[in-house]
PDB file of C-alpha atoms in Angstrom:
ATOM      1  CA  UNK T  22       0.000   0.000   0.000  1.00 45.00           C
ATOM      2  CA  UNK T  23       1.428   3.442  -0.929  1.00 48.00           C
ATOM      3  CA  UNK T  24       2.147   5.921   1.911  1.00 49.00           C
ATOM      4  CA  UNK T  25       1.639   9.652   1.472  1.00 53.00           C
ATOM      5  CA  UNK T  26       3.036  12.455   3.649  1.00 47.00           C
ATOM      6  CA  UNK T  27       2.950  16.226   3.521  1.00 50.00           C
ATOM      7  CA  UNK T  28       5.013  19.223   4.663  1.00 46.00           C
ATOM      8  CA  UNK T  29       3.569  19.022   8.151  1.00 46.00           C
ATOM      9  CA  UNK T  30       5.050  15.520   8.450  1.00 47.00           C
ATOM     10  CA  UNK T  31       8.517  16.936   7.607  1.00 45.00           C
ATOM     11  CA  UNK T  32       8.243  19.585  10.284  1.00 44.00           C
ATOM     12  CA  UNK T  33       7.131  17.013  12.826  1.00 47.00           C
ATOM     13  CA  UNK T  34      10.001  14.730  11.955  1.00 47.00           C
ATOM     14  CA  UNK T  35       9.024  12.957   8.746  1.00 49.00           C
ATOM     15  CA  UNK T  36       6.378  10.380   7.830  1.00 52.00           C
ATOM     16  CA  UNK T  37       5.189   7.808  10.352  1.00 52.00           C
ATOM     17  CA  UNK T  38       7.323   4.743  10.670  1.00 53.00           C
ATOM     18  CA  UNK T  39       6.216   1.329   9.648  1.00 52.00           C
ATOM     19  CA  UNK T  40       3.727  -0.449  11.940  1.00 55.00           C
ATOM     20  CA  UNK T  41       5.441  -1.570  15.069  1.00 55.00           C
ATOM     21  CA  UNK T  42       8.210   1.077  14.733  1.00 54.00           C
ATOM     22  CA  UNK T  43       8.676   4.187  16.917  1.00 58.00           C
ATOM     23  CA  UNK T  44       7.757   7.581  15.488  1.00 62.00           C
ATOM     24  CA  UNK T  45      10.595  10.129  15.190  1.00 70.00           C
ATOM     25  CA  UNK T  46       9.927  13.813  15.807  1.00 76.00           C
ATOM     26  CA  UNK T  47      11.854  17.028  16.235  1.00 82.00           C
ATOM     27  CA  UNK T  48       9.107  18.574  18.287  1.00 84.00           C
ATOM     28  CA  UNK T  49      10.422  19.906  21.670  1.00 86.00           C
ATOM     29  CA  UNK T  50       9.274  18.217  24.836  1.00 87.00           C
ATOM     30  CA  UNK T  51       6.050  19.471  26.302  1.00 88.00           C
ATOM     31  CA  UNK T  52       7.621  21.286  29.244  1.00 89.00           C
ATOM     32  CA  UNK T  53       7.191  24.847  30.459  1.00 85.00           C
ATOM     33  CA  UNK T  54      10.819  25.682  29.673  1.00 86.00           C
ATOM     34  CA  UNK T  55      10.992  24.238  26.148  1.00 85.00           C
ATOM     35  CA  UNK T  56       7.511  25.478  25.218  1.00 84.00           C
ATOM     36  CA  UNK T  57       8.299  28.940  26.610  1.00 84.00           C
ATOM     37  CA  UNK T  58       5.504  28.969  29.127  1.00 84.00           C
ATOM     38  CA  UNK T  59       7.628  30.137  32.062  1.00 85.00           C
ATOM     39  CA  UNK T  60       6.292  33.122  33.994  1.00 86.00           C
ATOM     40  CA  UNK T  61       7.917  36.396  32.923  1.00 83.00           C
ATOM     41  CA  UNK T  62       7.930  40.011  34.031  1.00 81.00           C
ATOM     42  CA  UNK T  63       8.263  42.865  31.607  1.00 80.00           C
ATOM     43  CA  UNK T  64       8.653  46.327  33.126  1.00 79.00           C
ATOM     44  CA  UNK T  65       6.452  49.031  31.687  1.00 80.00           C
ATOM     45  CA  UNK T  66       8.473  52.219  31.435  1.00 80.00           C
ATOM     46  CA  UNK T  67       6.416  55.255  32.326  1.00 81.00           C
ATOM     47  CA  UNK T  68       7.252  58.788  33.330  1.00 81.00           C
ATOM     48  CA  UNK T  69       6.454  57.895  36.916  1.00 83.00           C
ATOM     49  CA  UNK T  70       9.132  55.165  36.979  1.00 83.00           C
ATOM     50  CA  UNK T  71      11.840  56.605  34.706  1.00 85.00           C
ATOM     51  CA  UNK T  72      12.049  60.222  35.876  1.00 87.00           C
ATOM     52  CA  UNK T  73      12.771  59.428  39.550  1.00 90.00           C
ATOM     53  CA  UNK T  74      15.672  57.185  38.459  1.00 90.00           C
ATOM     54  CA  UNK T  75      17.322  60.053  36.566  1.00 89.00           C
ATOM     55  CA  UNK T  76      16.900  62.450  39.483  1.00 90.00           C
ATOM     56  CA  UNK T  77      18.153  59.912  42.035  1.00 92.00           C
ATOM     57  CA  UNK T  78      21.282  59.199  39.955  1.00 92.00           C
ATOM     58  CA  UNK T  79      21.937  62.923  39.666  1.00 91.00           C
ATOM     59  CA  UNK T  80      21.407  63.597  43.379  1.00 92.00           C
ATOM     60  CA  UNK T  81      23.771  60.751  44.327  1.00 93.00           C
ATOM     61  CA  UNK T  82      26.534  61.168  41.751  1.00 92.00           C
ATOM     62  CA  UNK T  83      26.958  64.952  41.909  1.00 92.00           C
ATOM     63  CA  UNK T  84      27.754  65.139  45.678  1.00 92.00           C
ATOM     64  CA  UNK T  85      30.048  62.099  45.412  1.00 91.00           C
ATOM     65  CA  UNK T  86      31.880  63.690  42.475  1.00 89.00           C
ATOM     66  CA  UNK T  87      32.261  67.010  44.295  1.00 91.00           C
ATOM     67  CA  UNK T  88      33.627  65.204  47.372  1.00 88.00           C
ATOM     68  CA  UNK T  89      36.161  63.225  45.329  1.00 84.00           C
ATOM     69  CA  UNK T  90      37.199  66.286  43.322  1.00 86.00           C
ATOM     70  CA  UNK T  91      37.738  68.429  46.438  1.00 84.00           C
ATOM     71  CA  UNK T  92      39.664  65.619  48.152  1.00 80.00           C
ATOM     72  CA  UNK T  93      41.897  65.213  45.106  1.00 75.00           C
ATOM     73  CA  UNK T  94      42.599  68.951  44.918  1.00 76.00           C
ATOM     74  CA  UNK T  95      43.477  69.066  48.618  1.00 72.00           C
ATOM     75  CA  UNK T  96      46.319  66.578  48.095  1.00 63.00           C
ATOM     76  CA  UNK T  97      49.530  68.568  48.322  1.00 61.00           C
ATOM     77  CA  UNK T  98      51.946  67.595  45.620  1.00 50.00           C
ATOM     78  CA  UNK T  99      54.966  68.588  47.740  1.00 50.00           C
ATOM     79  CA  UNK T 100      54.836  67.251  51.408  1.00 76.00           C
ATOM     80  CA  UNK T 101      53.544  63.529  54.821  1.00 68.00           C
ATOM     81  CA  UNK T 102      55.301  60.435  53.198  1.00 84.00           C
ATOM     82  CA  UNK T 103      56.112  61.766  49.739  1.00 90.00           C
ATOM     83  CA  UNK T 104      55.887  59.705  46.569  1.00 92.00           C
ATOM     84  CA  UNK T 105      58.061  60.522  43.577  1.00 94.00           C
ATOM     85  CA  UNK T 106      56.587  59.693  40.180  1.00 95.00           C
ATOM     86  CA  UNK T 107      57.873  59.949  36.643  1.00 96.00           C
ATOM     87  CA  UNK T 108      55.358  60.865  33.990  1.00 96.00           C
ATOM     88  CA  UNK T 109      55.189  60.355  30.230  1.00 97.00           C
ATOM     89  CA  UNK T 110      52.914  61.966  27.665  1.00 96.00           C
ATOM     90  CA  UNK T 111      51.838  60.713  24.239  1.00 96.00           C
ATOM     91  CA  UNK T 112      53.034  57.167  25.033  1.00 97.00           C
ATOM     92  CA  UNK T 113      50.332  54.617  24.143  1.00 96.00           C
ATOM     93  CA  UNK T 114      50.918  51.697  26.482  1.00 95.00           C
ATOM     94  CA  UNK T 115      47.308  50.688  25.846  1.00 94.00           C
ATOM     95  CA  UNK T 116      47.903  49.718  22.200  1.00 94.00           C
ATOM     96  CA  UNK T 117      46.576  46.186  21.608  1.00 94.00           C
ATOM     97  CA  UNK T 118      49.772  44.727  20.142  1.00 95.00           C
ATOM     98  CA  UNK T 119      51.931  46.457  22.729  1.00 97.00           C
ATOM     99  CA  UNK T 120      49.858  45.108  25.656  1.00 96.00           C
ATOM    100  CA  UNK T 121      50.090  41.547  24.320  1.00 96.00           C
ATOM    101  CA  UNK T 122      53.836  41.738  23.666  1.00 97.00           C
ATOM    102  CA  UNK T 123      55.021  39.885  26.778  1.00 97.00           C
ATOM    103  CA  UNK T 124      55.386  36.346  28.126  1.00 97.00           C
ATOM    104  CA  UNK T 125      53.867  35.984  31.589  1.00 97.00           C
ATOM    105  CA  UNK T 126      55.223  32.460  31.950  1.00 96.00           C
ATOM    106  CA  UNK T 127      58.747  33.727  31.355  1.00 97.00           C
ATOM    107  CA  UNK T 128      58.232  36.564  33.846  1.00 97.00           C
ATOM    108  CA  UNK T 129      57.016  34.016  36.388  1.00 96.00           C
ATOM    109  CA  UNK T 130      60.351  32.182  36.194  1.00 95.00           C
ATOM    110  CA  UNK T 131      59.355  29.260  33.967  1.00 96.00           C
ATOM    111  CA  UNK T 132      62.588  27.695  32.676  1.00 93.00           C
ATOM    112  CA  UNK T 133      61.156  26.498  29.356  1.00 95.00           C
ATOM    113  CA  UNK T 134      59.601  29.902  28.605  1.00 96.00           C
ATOM    114  CA  UNK T 135      62.888  31.577  29.489  1.00 96.00           C
ATOM    115  CA  UNK T 136      64.682  29.869  26.581  1.00 95.00           C
ATOM    116  CA  UNK T 137      61.647  29.636  24.298  1.00 96.00           C
ATOM    117  CA  UNK T 138      59.592  32.815  24.730  1.00 96.00           C
ATOM    118  CA  UNK T 139      56.054  33.241  23.444  1.00 95.00           C
ATOM    119  CA  UNK T 140      55.575  34.290  19.825  1.00 95.00           C
ATOM    120  CA  UNK T 141      53.524  37.220  21.151  1.00 96.00           C
ATOM    121  CA  UNK T 142      56.888  38.853  21.929  1.00 96.00           C
ATOM    122  CA  UNK T 143      57.820  39.254  18.246  1.00 94.00           C
ATOM    123  CA  UNK T 144      59.802  41.144  17.022  1.00 95.00           C
ATOM    124  CA  UNK T 145      61.479  41.306  20.436  1.00 97.00           C
ATOM    125  CA  UNK T 146      61.562  37.546  20.973  1.00 96.00           C
ATOM    126  CA  UNK T 147      65.115  36.710  19.922  1.00 96.00           C
ATOM    127  CA  UNK T 148      68.283  38.684  19.189  1.00 94.00           C
ATOM    128  CA  UNK T 149      71.634  37.430  17.961  1.00 88.00           C
ATOM    129  CA  UNK T 150      70.094  33.928  17.840  1.00 92.00           C
ATOM    130  CA  UNK T 151      69.421  34.017  21.587  1.00 96.00           C
ATOM    131  CA  UNK T 152      66.118  34.349  23.436  1.00 97.00           C
ATOM    132  CA  UNK T 153      65.527  37.780  24.934  1.00 97.00           C
ATOM    133  CA  UNK T 154      64.853  37.955  28.672  1.00 96.00           C
ATOM    134  CA  UNK T 155      62.557  39.667  29.350  1.00 97.00           C
ATOM    135  CA  UNK T 156      61.007  39.495  25.898  1.00 97.00           C
ATOM    136  CA  UNK T 157      58.421  41.744  24.283  1.00 96.00           C
ATOM    137  CA  UNK T 158      57.837  45.397  23.436  1.00 97.00           C
ATOM    138  CA  UNK T 159      56.778  46.410  26.953  1.00 97.00           C
ATOM    139  CA  UNK T 160      60.038  45.281  28.532  1.00 97.00           C
ATOM    140  CA  UNK T 161      62.098  46.618  25.613  1.00 97.00           C
ATOM    141  CA  UNK T 162      60.710  50.147  26.131  1.00 96.00           C
ATOM    142  CA  UNK T 163      61.283  50.276  29.911  1.00 97.00           C
ATOM    143  CA  UNK T 164      61.853  53.741  31.355  1.00 97.00           C
ATOM    144  CA  UNK T 165      65.497  53.996  32.442  1.00 95.00           C
ATOM    145  CA  UNK T 166      66.209  57.619  33.349  1.00 96.00           C
ATOM    146  CA  UNK T 167      67.800  58.113  36.771  1.00 95.00           C
ATOM    147  CA  UNK T 168      66.348  60.832  39.038  1.00 96.00           C
ATOM    148  CA  UNK T 169      68.182  62.314  42.023  1.00 96.00           C
ATOM    149  CA  UNK T 170      66.798  64.994  44.325  1.00 95.00           C
ATOM    150  CA  UNK T 171      68.930  67.428  46.342  1.00 95.00           C
ATOM    151  CA  UNK T 172      68.132  70.067  48.945  1.00 93.00           C
ATOM    152  CA  UNK T 173      70.249  73.167  48.454  1.00 91.00           C
ATOM    153  CA  UNK T 174      71.579  74.175  51.871  1.00 82.00           C
ATOM    154  CA  UNK T 175      72.419  77.643  53.157  1.00 81.00           C
ATOM    155  CA  UNK T 176      75.981  77.220  51.987  1.00 79.00           C
ATOM    156  CA  UNK T 177      74.731  76.231  48.528  1.00 77.00           C
ATOM    157  CA  UNK T 178      75.985  72.701  49.142  1.00 86.00           C
ATOM    158  CA  UNK T 179      73.501  70.096  47.783  1.00 91.00           C
ATOM    159  CA  UNK T 180      72.205  67.624  50.371  1.00 91.00           C
ATOM    160  CA  UNK T 181      70.940  64.381  48.742  1.00 93.00           C
ATOM    161  CA  UNK T 182      67.385  63.301  49.609  1.00 93.00           C
ATOM    162  CA  UNK T 183      67.101  59.588  50.486  1.00 93.00           C
ATOM    163  CA  UNK T 184      64.952  57.878  47.832  1.00 95.00           C
ATOM    164  CA  UNK T 185      63.646  54.425  48.713  1.00 95.00           C
ATOM    165  CA  UNK T 186      63.470  52.124  45.689  1.00 94.00           C
ATOM    166  CA  UNK T 187      61.747  49.136  47.347  1.00 94.00           C
ATOM    167  CA  UNK T 188      58.084  49.025  48.267  1.00 93.00           C
ATOM    168  CA  UNK T 189      56.900  50.779  45.093  1.00 95.00           C
ATOM    169  CA  UNK T 190      55.413  47.702  43.359  1.00 95.00           C
ATOM    170  CA  UNK T 191      52.182  45.856  44.158  1.00 94.00           C
ATOM    171  CA  UNK T 192      52.684  42.996  46.613  1.00 94.00           C
ATOM    172  CA  UNK T 193      50.975  40.482  44.314  1.00 95.00           C
ATOM    173  CA  UNK T 194      53.228  41.478  41.411  1.00 96.00           C
ATOM    174  CA  UNK T 195      56.404  41.276  43.477  1.00 95.00           C
ATOM    175  CA  UNK T 196      55.619  37.973  45.215  1.00 94.00           C
ATOM    176  CA  UNK T 197      53.324  36.116  42.812  1.00 95.00           C
ATOM    177  CA  UNK T 198      53.411  37.260  39.179  1.00 96.00           C
ATOM    178  CA  UNK T 199      57.134  38.014  38.827  1.00 97.00           C
ATOM    179  CA  UNK T 200      59.723  35.429  39.850  1.00 96.00           C
ATOM    180  CA  UNK T 201      63.321  34.785  38.839  1.00 96.00           C
ATOM    181  CA  UNK T 202      64.210  31.448  37.207  1.00 95.00           C
ATOM    182  CA  UNK T 203      65.069  28.685  39.678  1.00 94.00           C
ATOM    183  CA  UNK T 204      68.702  27.888  40.374  1.00 89.00           C
ATOM    184  CA  UNK T 205      71.624  28.751  42.629  1.00 87.00           C
ATOM    185  CA  UNK T 206      72.709  32.020  44.166  1.00 88.00           C
ATOM    186  CA  UNK T 207      74.355  33.254  40.976  1.00 93.00           C
ATOM    187  CA  UNK T 208      71.591  35.112  39.128  1.00 95.00           C
ATOM    188  CA  UNK T 209      73.710  35.446  36.009  1.00 94.00           C
ATOM    189  CA  UNK T 210      73.888  31.654  35.703  1.00 94.00           C
ATOM    190  CA  UNK T 211      70.100  31.391  35.962  1.00 95.00           C
ATOM    191  CA  UNK T 212      69.768  33.618  32.901  1.00 96.00           C
ATOM    192  CA  UNK T 213      72.486  31.761  30.986  1.00 94.00           C
ATOM    193  CA  UNK T 214      71.714  31.362  27.298  1.00 94.00           C
ATOM    194  CA  UNK T 215      69.615  34.552  27.096  1.00 96.00           C
ATOM    195  CA  UNK T 216      70.380  38.083  25.967  1.00 96.00           C
ATOM    196  CA  UNK T 217      69.199  41.516  27.076  1.00 96.00           C
ATOM    197  CA  UNK T 218      66.381  43.447  25.349  1.00 97.00           C
ATOM    198  CA  UNK T 219      67.551  45.436  22.346  1.00 95.00           C
ATOM    199  CA  UNK T 220      67.146  48.888  23.919  1.00 95.00           C
ATOM    200  CA  UNK T 221      68.527  48.015  27.361  1.00 96.00           C
ATOM    201  CA  UNK T 222      71.942  49.184  28.467  1.00 93.00           C
ATOM    202  CA  UNK T 223      72.559  46.128  30.669  1.00 94.00           C
ATOM    203  CA  UNK T 224      71.066  42.643  31.142  1.00 96.00           C
ATOM    204  CA  UNK T 225      68.203  41.928  33.523  1.00 96.00           C
ATOM    205  CA  UNK T 226      70.446  40.293  36.131  1.00 96.00           C
ATOM    206  CA  UNK T 227      72.350  43.578  36.528  1.00 96.00           C
ATOM    207  CA  UNK T 228      69.423  45.900  37.272  1.00 96.00           C
ATOM    208  CA  UNK T 229      70.370  46.203  40.954  1.00 95.00           C
ATOM    209  CA  UNK T 230      73.097  45.117  43.345  1.00 93.00           C
ATOM    210  CA  UNK T 231      70.447  44.080  45.889  1.00 94.00           C
ATOM    211  CA  UNK T 232      69.572  40.398  45.229  1.00 93.00           C
ATOM    212  CA  UNK T 233      66.020  41.004  46.482  1.00 94.00           C
ATOM    213  CA  UNK T 234      65.540  43.715  43.857  1.00 96.00           C
ATOM    214  CA  UNK T 235      67.277  42.215  40.849  1.00 96.00           C
ATOM    215  CA  UNK T 236      66.222  40.312  37.766  1.00 96.00           C
ATOM    216  CA  UNK T 237      62.510  39.878  37.100  1.00 97.00           C
ATOM    217  CA  UNK T 238      61.698  40.985  40.678  1.00 97.00           C
ATOM    218  CA  UNK T 239      63.267  44.421  40.215  1.00 97.00           C
ATOM    219  CA  UNK T 240      60.537  46.824  41.307  1.00 97.00           C
ATOM    220  CA  UNK T 241      61.266  49.486  38.689  1.00 97.00           C
ATOM    221  CA  UNK T 242      60.786  46.789  36.056  1.00 98.00           C
ATOM    222  CA  UNK T 243      57.606  45.464  37.703  1.00 98.00           C
ATOM    223  CA  UNK T 244      56.068  48.944  37.900  1.00 97.00           C
ATOM    224  CA  UNK T 245      56.786  49.550  34.211  1.00 98.00           C
ATOM    225  CA  UNK T 246      55.256  46.218  33.170  1.00 97.00           C
ATOM    226  CA  UNK T 247      51.874  47.236  34.622  1.00 96.00           C
ATOM    227  CA  UNK T 248      50.663  49.082  31.512  1.00 96.00           C
ATOM    228  CA  UNK T 249      48.776  52.365  31.698  1.00 95.00           C
ATOM    229  CA  UNK T 250      45.279  52.860  30.288  1.00 92.00           C
ATOM    230  CA  UNK T 251      45.837  56.364  28.898  1.00 92.00           C
ATOM    231  CA  UNK T 252      48.625  57.922  26.790  1.00 95.00           C
ATOM    232  CA  UNK T 253      49.467  60.441  29.529  1.00 94.00           C
ATOM    233  CA  UNK T 254      50.353  58.640  32.734  1.00 94.00           C
ATOM    234  CA  UNK T 255      52.569  58.573  35.785  1.00 94.00           C
ATOM    235  CA  UNK T 256      54.326  55.652  37.460  1.00 96.00           C
ATOM    236  CA  UNK T 257      55.740  55.427  40.952  1.00 95.00           C
ATOM    237  CA  UNK T 258      59.507  55.856  40.951  1.00 97.00           C
ATOM    238  CA  UNK T 259      60.669  56.320  44.553  1.00 96.00           C
ATOM    239  CA  UNK T 260      59.362  56.794  48.091  1.00 94.00           C
ATOM    240  CA  UNK T 261      60.566  59.565  50.388  1.00 92.00           C
ATOM    241  CA  UNK T 262      59.794  58.406  53.928  1.00 89.00           C
ATOM    242  CA  UNK T 263      58.929  60.762  56.728  1.00 83.00           C
ATOM    243  CA  UNK T 264      61.448  60.200  59.498  1.00 80.00           C
ATOM    244  CA  UNK T 265      59.945  62.388  62.235  1.00 74.00           C
ATOM    245  CA  UNK T 266      56.534  63.819  63.057  1.00 68.00           C
ATOM    246  CA  UNK T 267      58.290  66.984  64.218  1.00 63.00           C
ATOM    247  CA  UNK T 268      59.879  67.709  60.870  1.00 74.00           C
ATOM    248  CA  UNK T 269      58.375  67.756  57.372  1.00 78.00           C
ATOM    249  CA  UNK T 270      59.470  65.135  54.891  1.00 84.00           C
ATOM    250  CA  UNK T 271      60.621  67.837  52.503  1.00 86.00           C
ATOM    251  CA  UNK T 272      61.362  71.068  54.379  1.00 85.00           C
ATOM    252  CA  UNK T 273      60.804  74.393  52.683  1.00 85.00           C
ATOM    253  CA  UNK T 274      63.750  75.475  50.601  1.00 88.00           C
ATOM    254  CA  UNK T 275      65.438  75.229  47.238  1.00 91.00           C
ATOM    255  CA  UNK T 276      65.752  71.848  45.557  1.00 93.00           C
ATOM    256  CA  UNK T 277      67.705  70.546  42.619  1.00 93.00           C
ATOM    257  CA  UNK T 278      66.691  67.612  40.415  1.00 94.00           C
ATOM    258  CA  UNK T 279      69.459  65.733  38.660  1.00 95.00           C
ATOM    259  CA  UNK T 280      68.307  63.671  35.677  1.00 95.00           C
ATOM    260  CA  UNK T 281      70.517  61.115  33.959  1.00 95.00           C
ATOM    261  CA  UNK T 282      68.964  61.233  30.503  1.00 93.00           C
ATOM    262  CA  UNK T 283      68.717  57.754  28.966  1.00 94.00           C
ATOM    263  CA  UNK T 284      65.129  57.660  27.733  1.00 95.00           C
ATOM    264  CA  UNK T 285      64.455  59.614  24.503  1.00 94.00           C
ATOM    265  CA  UNK T 286      60.924  60.865  23.937  1.00 95.00           C
ATOM    266  CA  UNK T 287      61.266  62.967  20.780  1.00 93.00           C
ATOM    267  CA  UNK T 288      60.678  59.875  18.598  1.00 89.00           C
ATOM    268  CA  UNK T 289      57.013  59.792  19.638  1.00 92.00           C
ATOM    269  CA  UNK T 290      56.686  63.545  20.292  1.00 95.00           C
ATOM    270  CA  UNK T 291      56.370  62.914  24.019  1.00 95.00           C
ATOM    271  CA  UNK T 292      57.223  64.752  27.206  1.00 95.00           C
ATOM    272  CA  UNK T 293      58.698  63.675  30.541  1.00 95.00           C
ATOM    273  CA  UNK T 294      57.987  65.074  33.973  1.00 95.00           C
ATOM    274  CA  UNK T 295      58.628  64.396  37.642  1.00 94.00           C
ATOM    275  CA  UNK T 296      55.889  64.664  40.275  1.00 92.00           C
ATOM    276  CA  UNK T 297      56.149  64.807  44.063  1.00 90.00           C
ATOM    277  CA  UNK T 298      52.892  63.941  45.779  1.00 86.00           C
ATOM    278  CA  UNK T 299      51.320  62.776  49.012  1.00 80.00           C
ATOM    279  CA  UNK T 300      48.313  60.447  48.964  1.00 72.00           C
ATOM    280  CA  UNK T 301      44.842  60.369  50.511  1.00 64.00           C
ATOM    281  CA  UNK T 302      42.223  57.647  51.052  1.00 61.00           C
ATOM    282  CA  UNK T 303      41.615  57.704  47.291  1.00 61.00           C
ATOM    283  CA  UNK T 304      45.279  57.556  46.269  1.00 63.00           C
ATOM    284  CA  UNK T 305      47.330  60.237  44.556  1.00 64.00           C
ATOM    285  CA  UNK T 306      46.115  63.459  42.981  1.00 67.00           C
ATOM    286  CA  UNK T 307      43.822  62.650  40.065  1.00 71.00           C
ATOM    287  CA  UNK T 308      40.706  64.785  39.405  1.00 80.00           C
ATOM    288  CA  UNK T 309      39.382  62.506  36.631  1.00 81.00           C
ATOM    289  CA  UNK T 310      37.162  60.327  38.841  1.00 83.00           C
ATOM    290  CA  UNK T 311      35.523  63.322  40.511  1.00 87.00           C
ATOM    291  CA  UNK T 312      34.913  65.029  37.165  1.00 90.00           C
ATOM    292  CA  UNK T 313      33.438  61.808  35.747  1.00 90.00           C
ATOM    293  CA  UNK T 314      30.969  61.494  38.654  1.00 91.00           C
ATOM    294  CA  UNK T 315      29.944  65.145  38.350  1.00 93.00           C
ATOM    295  CA  UNK T 316      29.488  64.826  34.575  1.00 93.00           C
ATOM    296  CA  UNK T 317      27.364  61.648  34.789  1.00 93.00           C
ATOM    297  CA  UNK T 318      25.254  63.080  37.612  1.00 92.00           C
ATOM    298  CA  UNK T 319      24.727  66.398  35.811  1.00 93.00           C
ATOM    299  CA  UNK T 320      23.763  64.724  32.520  1.00 94.00           C
ATOM    300  CA  UNK T 321      21.350  62.399  34.326  1.00 92.00           C
ATOM    301  CA  UNK T 322      19.744  65.290  36.239  1.00 91.00           C
ATOM    302  CA  UNK T 323      19.472  67.381  33.059  1.00 93.00           C
ATOM    303  CA  UNK T 324      17.836  64.495  31.178  1.00 91.00           C
ATOM    304  CA  UNK T 325      15.376  64.125  34.036  1.00 90.00           C
ATOM    305  CA  UNK T 326      14.416  67.812  33.797  1.00 91.00           C
ATOM    306  CA  UNK T 327      14.051  67.662  29.990  1.00 91.00           C
ATOM    307  CA  UNK T 328      11.906  64.520  30.119  1.00 88.00           C
ATOM    308  CA  UNK T 329       9.799  66.016  32.893  1.00 89.00           C
ATOM    309  CA  UNK T 330       9.077  69.094  30.776  1.00 88.00           C
ATOM    310  CA  UNK T 331       8.274  66.954  27.723  1.00 86.00           C
ATOM    311  CA  UNK T 332       5.987  64.706  29.769  1.00 85.00           C
ATOM    312  CA  UNK T 333       4.168  67.678  31.295  1.00 82.00           C
ATOM    313  CA  UNK T 334       3.777  69.375  27.910  1.00 81.00           C
ATOM    314  CA  UNK T 335       2.423  66.415  25.959  1.00 79.00           C
ATOM    315  CA  UNK T 336       0.565  64.531  28.686  1.00 76.00           C
ATOM    316  CA  UNK T 337      -2.765  66.201  28.056  1.00 62.00           C
ATOM    317  CA  UNK T 338      -2.543  65.717  24.287  1.00 64.00           C
ATOM    318  CA  UNK T 339      -1.648  62.075  24.770  1.00 58.00           C
ATOM    319  CA  UNK T 340      -4.591  61.517  27.100  1.00 59.00           C
ATOM    320  CA  UNK T 341      -6.921  63.132  24.562  1.00 56.00           C
ATOM    321  CA  UNK T 342      -5.591  60.926  21.769  1.00 52.00           C
ATOM    322  CA  UNK T 343      -6.240  57.806  23.833  1.00 52.00           C
ATOM    323  CA  UNK T 344      -9.987  58.550  24.143  1.00 47.00           C
ATOM    324  CA  UNK T 345     -12.033  56.173  22.000  1.00 47.00           C
ATOM    325  CA  UNK T 346     -15.016  57.783  20.252  1.00 46.00           C
TER     326      UNK T 346
END
């Protein structure tokens, strides 16, 4: 006997099987989830629900922004414990290829990655047929100027200011993310078979005479490897500790800054600067966060006012249009 089937059979999974066989179907199970019968809630946006949200955001964000902005401006960028920063302008550490140009396994002390760096480090992966340690564009462009600060005494004799070079990196970076390769006490032997980055003046195992601040765990290097989000940025360089509550960290007077110039900036039309700053509960001086809060709050409040006027103006006409004759 001939068997006929139609399009509905194809949708349901094809024609019925032979007698005694099991019917095949692509129809979903008859459950609330698969048949989309689950209870749902869809908010209805009205003037009575939307306008208060705009005003609440404005009333919350504007005072917070003003508080942050005032706090930031009250930070004295001269004197407490004083932090010395170096700053660069027009340097795009946030470029996608630049950010990826590193090998975190190598920086964590992995022996295999030390001699066979990631291909992400190209073109700063190998030099003179040797693997570069540390590899990548970030490490290759490390800031290497030397800054020295002097207080000019009454006799015009410069008194050097003690600059602490340890304690400037994040604890997790120093103790977790960055580790030297395993081996003996001779750090040079641990980096055997590698070569320095192209733009460096000396290899990584000669960054400092202090063994706790040398190699991949050098804090200047660690600070540089934490890339900045904007093209104008500052990075912590040294810490000037306050030795006595009776005397300021940096007494009033004339100071001299001695810069050993190693880091050229004219290639990318950049600028360098040095900043002395204290910190508050929100960190160093940076008005951006306060301005952002004030801007978002003001825009939200302004939108609320505009929508309130529009709603008041057209509410009567809308109600009239909804009347069914």
